[in-house]
GROMACS .gro file of C-alpha atoms in nm:
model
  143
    1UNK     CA    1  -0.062   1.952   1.575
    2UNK     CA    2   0.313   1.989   1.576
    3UNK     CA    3   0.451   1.697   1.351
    4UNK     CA    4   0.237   1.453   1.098
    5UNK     CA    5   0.409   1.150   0.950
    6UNK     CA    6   0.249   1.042   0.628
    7UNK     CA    7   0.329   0.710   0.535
    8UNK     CA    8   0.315   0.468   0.179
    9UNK     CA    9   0.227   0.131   0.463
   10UNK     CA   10  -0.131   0.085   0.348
   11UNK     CA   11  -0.296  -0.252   0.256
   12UNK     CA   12  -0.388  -0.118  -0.068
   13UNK     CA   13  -0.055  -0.116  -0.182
   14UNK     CA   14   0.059  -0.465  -0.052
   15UNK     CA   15  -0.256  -0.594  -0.239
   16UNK     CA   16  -0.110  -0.488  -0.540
   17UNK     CA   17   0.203  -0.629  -0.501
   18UNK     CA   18   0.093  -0.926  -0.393
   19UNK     CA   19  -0.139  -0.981  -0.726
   20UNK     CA   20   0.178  -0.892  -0.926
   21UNK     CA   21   0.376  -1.167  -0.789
   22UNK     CA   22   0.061  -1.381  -0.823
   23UNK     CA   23   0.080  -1.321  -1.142
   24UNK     CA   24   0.401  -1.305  -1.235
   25UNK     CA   25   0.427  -1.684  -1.109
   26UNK     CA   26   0.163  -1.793  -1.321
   27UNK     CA   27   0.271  -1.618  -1.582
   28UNK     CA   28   0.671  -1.891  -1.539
   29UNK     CA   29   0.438  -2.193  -1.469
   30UNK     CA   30   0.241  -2.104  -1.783
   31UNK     CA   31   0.607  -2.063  -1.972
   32UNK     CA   32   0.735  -2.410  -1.815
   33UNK     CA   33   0.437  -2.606  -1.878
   34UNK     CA   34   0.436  -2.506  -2.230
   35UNK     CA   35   0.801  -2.637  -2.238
   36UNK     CA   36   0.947  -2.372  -2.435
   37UNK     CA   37   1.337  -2.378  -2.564
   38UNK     CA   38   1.567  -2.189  -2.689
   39UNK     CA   39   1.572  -1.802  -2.809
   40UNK     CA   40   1.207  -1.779  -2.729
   41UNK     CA   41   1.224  -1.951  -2.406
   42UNK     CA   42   1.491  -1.654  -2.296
   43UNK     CA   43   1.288  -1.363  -2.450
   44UNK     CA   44   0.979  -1.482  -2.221
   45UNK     CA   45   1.136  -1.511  -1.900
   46UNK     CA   46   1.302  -1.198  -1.954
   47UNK     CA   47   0.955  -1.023  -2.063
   48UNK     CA   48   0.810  -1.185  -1.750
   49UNK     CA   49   1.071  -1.085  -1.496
   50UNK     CA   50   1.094  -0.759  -1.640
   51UNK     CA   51   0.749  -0.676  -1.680
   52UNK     CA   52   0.607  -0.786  -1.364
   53UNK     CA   53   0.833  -0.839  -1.120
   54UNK     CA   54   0.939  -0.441  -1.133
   55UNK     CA   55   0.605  -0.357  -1.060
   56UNK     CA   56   0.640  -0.596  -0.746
   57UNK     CA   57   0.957  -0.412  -0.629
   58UNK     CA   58   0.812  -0.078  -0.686
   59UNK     CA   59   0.510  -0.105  -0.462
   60UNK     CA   60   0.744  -0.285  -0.204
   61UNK     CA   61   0.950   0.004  -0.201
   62UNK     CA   62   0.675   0.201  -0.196
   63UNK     CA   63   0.536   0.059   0.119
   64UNK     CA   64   0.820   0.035   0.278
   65UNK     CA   65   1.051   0.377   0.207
   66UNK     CA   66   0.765   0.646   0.105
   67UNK     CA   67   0.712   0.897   0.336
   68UNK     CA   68   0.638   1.235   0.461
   69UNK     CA   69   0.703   1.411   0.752
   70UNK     CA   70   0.540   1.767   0.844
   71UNK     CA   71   0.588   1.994   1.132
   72UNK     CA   72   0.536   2.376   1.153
   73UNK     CA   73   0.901   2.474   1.035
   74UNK     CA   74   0.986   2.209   0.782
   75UNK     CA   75   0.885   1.907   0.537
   76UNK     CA   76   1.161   1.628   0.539
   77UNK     CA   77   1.060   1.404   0.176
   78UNK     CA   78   1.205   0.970   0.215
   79UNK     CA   79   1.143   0.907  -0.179
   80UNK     CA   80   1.120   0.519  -0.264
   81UNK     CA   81   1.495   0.569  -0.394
   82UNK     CA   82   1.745   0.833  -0.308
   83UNK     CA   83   1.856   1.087  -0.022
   84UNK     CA   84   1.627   1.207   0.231
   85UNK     CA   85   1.528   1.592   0.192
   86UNK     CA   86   1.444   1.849   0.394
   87UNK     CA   87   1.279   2.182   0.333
   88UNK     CA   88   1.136   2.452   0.492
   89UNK     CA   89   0.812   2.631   0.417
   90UNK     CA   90   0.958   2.927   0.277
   91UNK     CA   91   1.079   2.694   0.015
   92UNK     CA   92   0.746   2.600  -0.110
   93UNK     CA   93   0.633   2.761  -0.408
   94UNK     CA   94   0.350   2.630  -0.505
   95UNK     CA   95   0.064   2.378  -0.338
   96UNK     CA   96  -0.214   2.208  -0.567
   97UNK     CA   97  -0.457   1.892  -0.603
   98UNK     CA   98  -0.384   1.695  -0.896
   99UNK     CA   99  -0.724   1.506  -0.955
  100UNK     CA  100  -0.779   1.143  -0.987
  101UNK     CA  101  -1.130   0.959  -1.143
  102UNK     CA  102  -1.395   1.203  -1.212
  103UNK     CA  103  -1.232   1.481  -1.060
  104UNK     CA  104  -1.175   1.359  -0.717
  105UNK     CA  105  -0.858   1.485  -0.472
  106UNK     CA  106  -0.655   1.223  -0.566
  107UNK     CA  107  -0.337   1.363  -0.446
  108UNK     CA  108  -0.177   1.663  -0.303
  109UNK     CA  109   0.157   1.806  -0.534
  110UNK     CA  110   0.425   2.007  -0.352
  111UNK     CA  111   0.655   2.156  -0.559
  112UNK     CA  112   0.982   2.294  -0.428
  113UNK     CA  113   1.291   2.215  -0.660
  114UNK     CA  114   1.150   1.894  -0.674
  115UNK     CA  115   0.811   1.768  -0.622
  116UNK     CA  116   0.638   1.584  -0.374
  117UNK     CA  117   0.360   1.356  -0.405
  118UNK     CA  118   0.114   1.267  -0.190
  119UNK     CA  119  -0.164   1.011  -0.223
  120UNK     CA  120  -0.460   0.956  -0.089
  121UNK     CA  121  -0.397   0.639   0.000
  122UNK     CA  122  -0.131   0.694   0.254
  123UNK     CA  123  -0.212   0.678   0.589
  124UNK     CA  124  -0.229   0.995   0.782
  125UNK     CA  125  -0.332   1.226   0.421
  126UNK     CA  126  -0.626   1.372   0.582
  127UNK     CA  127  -0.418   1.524   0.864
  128UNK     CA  128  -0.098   1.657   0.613
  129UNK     CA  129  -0.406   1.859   0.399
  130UNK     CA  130  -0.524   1.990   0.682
  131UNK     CA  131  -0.159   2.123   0.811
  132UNK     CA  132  -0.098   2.252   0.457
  133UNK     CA  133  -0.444   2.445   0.471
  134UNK     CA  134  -0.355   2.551   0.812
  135UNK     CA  135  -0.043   2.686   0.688
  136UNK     CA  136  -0.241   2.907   0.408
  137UNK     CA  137  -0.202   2.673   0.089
  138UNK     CA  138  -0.460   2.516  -0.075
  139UNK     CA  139  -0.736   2.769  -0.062
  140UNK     CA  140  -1.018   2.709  -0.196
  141UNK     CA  141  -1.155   2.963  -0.494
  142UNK     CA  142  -1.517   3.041  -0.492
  143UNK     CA  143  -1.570   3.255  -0.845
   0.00000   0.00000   0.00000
């Protein structure tokens, strides 16, 4: 395995942008139906733009910037927003699980100066744990 490319393009997260913006809309017919003026008319389509279409944007930007790239010298990070990183393994300092529901591996934290975040949800996680295991982090301890 020389280079994995984990990636935030699942239909999980288009689902949930799409039922924002489903909601969102209903939420401004609701508002125009009710024929609302004035102050309070503002305040709600302010409350409703900012409330659920950031959401929306998010998991666009999610889907469409998030990603993570391994190989066996380096991890380059594309964050939703920002500059592209790149570090090596020697800049790893430490690996861990950070548990969803009920204590299941619900994502995989790499912390360098910053830290990375990987979900289970994006495609191509199973392979990225197994080329962090491969490269000696996250052992599991039997006591």
């Amino acid at each position: 395995m020389e280079r994995v490319e984990c990636t935030g393009k699942c239909y999980y997260v288009l689902a949930l942008a799409l039922f924002q913006f489903i909601e969102c809309g209903m939420l401004l017919l609701i508002i125009l139906k009710c024929k609302v003026e004035g102050f309070l008319a503002y305040v709600l389509l302010d409350l409703t733009l900012v409330m659920l279409f950031l959401p929306v944007i998010y998991f666009l930007l999610y889907w469409k910037n998030k990603k993570i790239v391994m190989s066996r010298n380096e991890i380059t990070y594309y964050p939703i927003l920002g500059k592209v990183r790149t570090y090596s393994w020697n800049d790893v300092r430490k690996v861990r699980y950070a548990s969803g529901a009920r204590g299941s591996k619900g994502r995989i934290i790499i912390v360098t100066d910053k830290t990375i975040s990987i979900e289970k949800d994006m495609k191509q996680f199973a392979l990225i744990e197994k080329m962090i295991k491969e490269k000696g982090y996250l052992q599991v301890k039997i006591k």
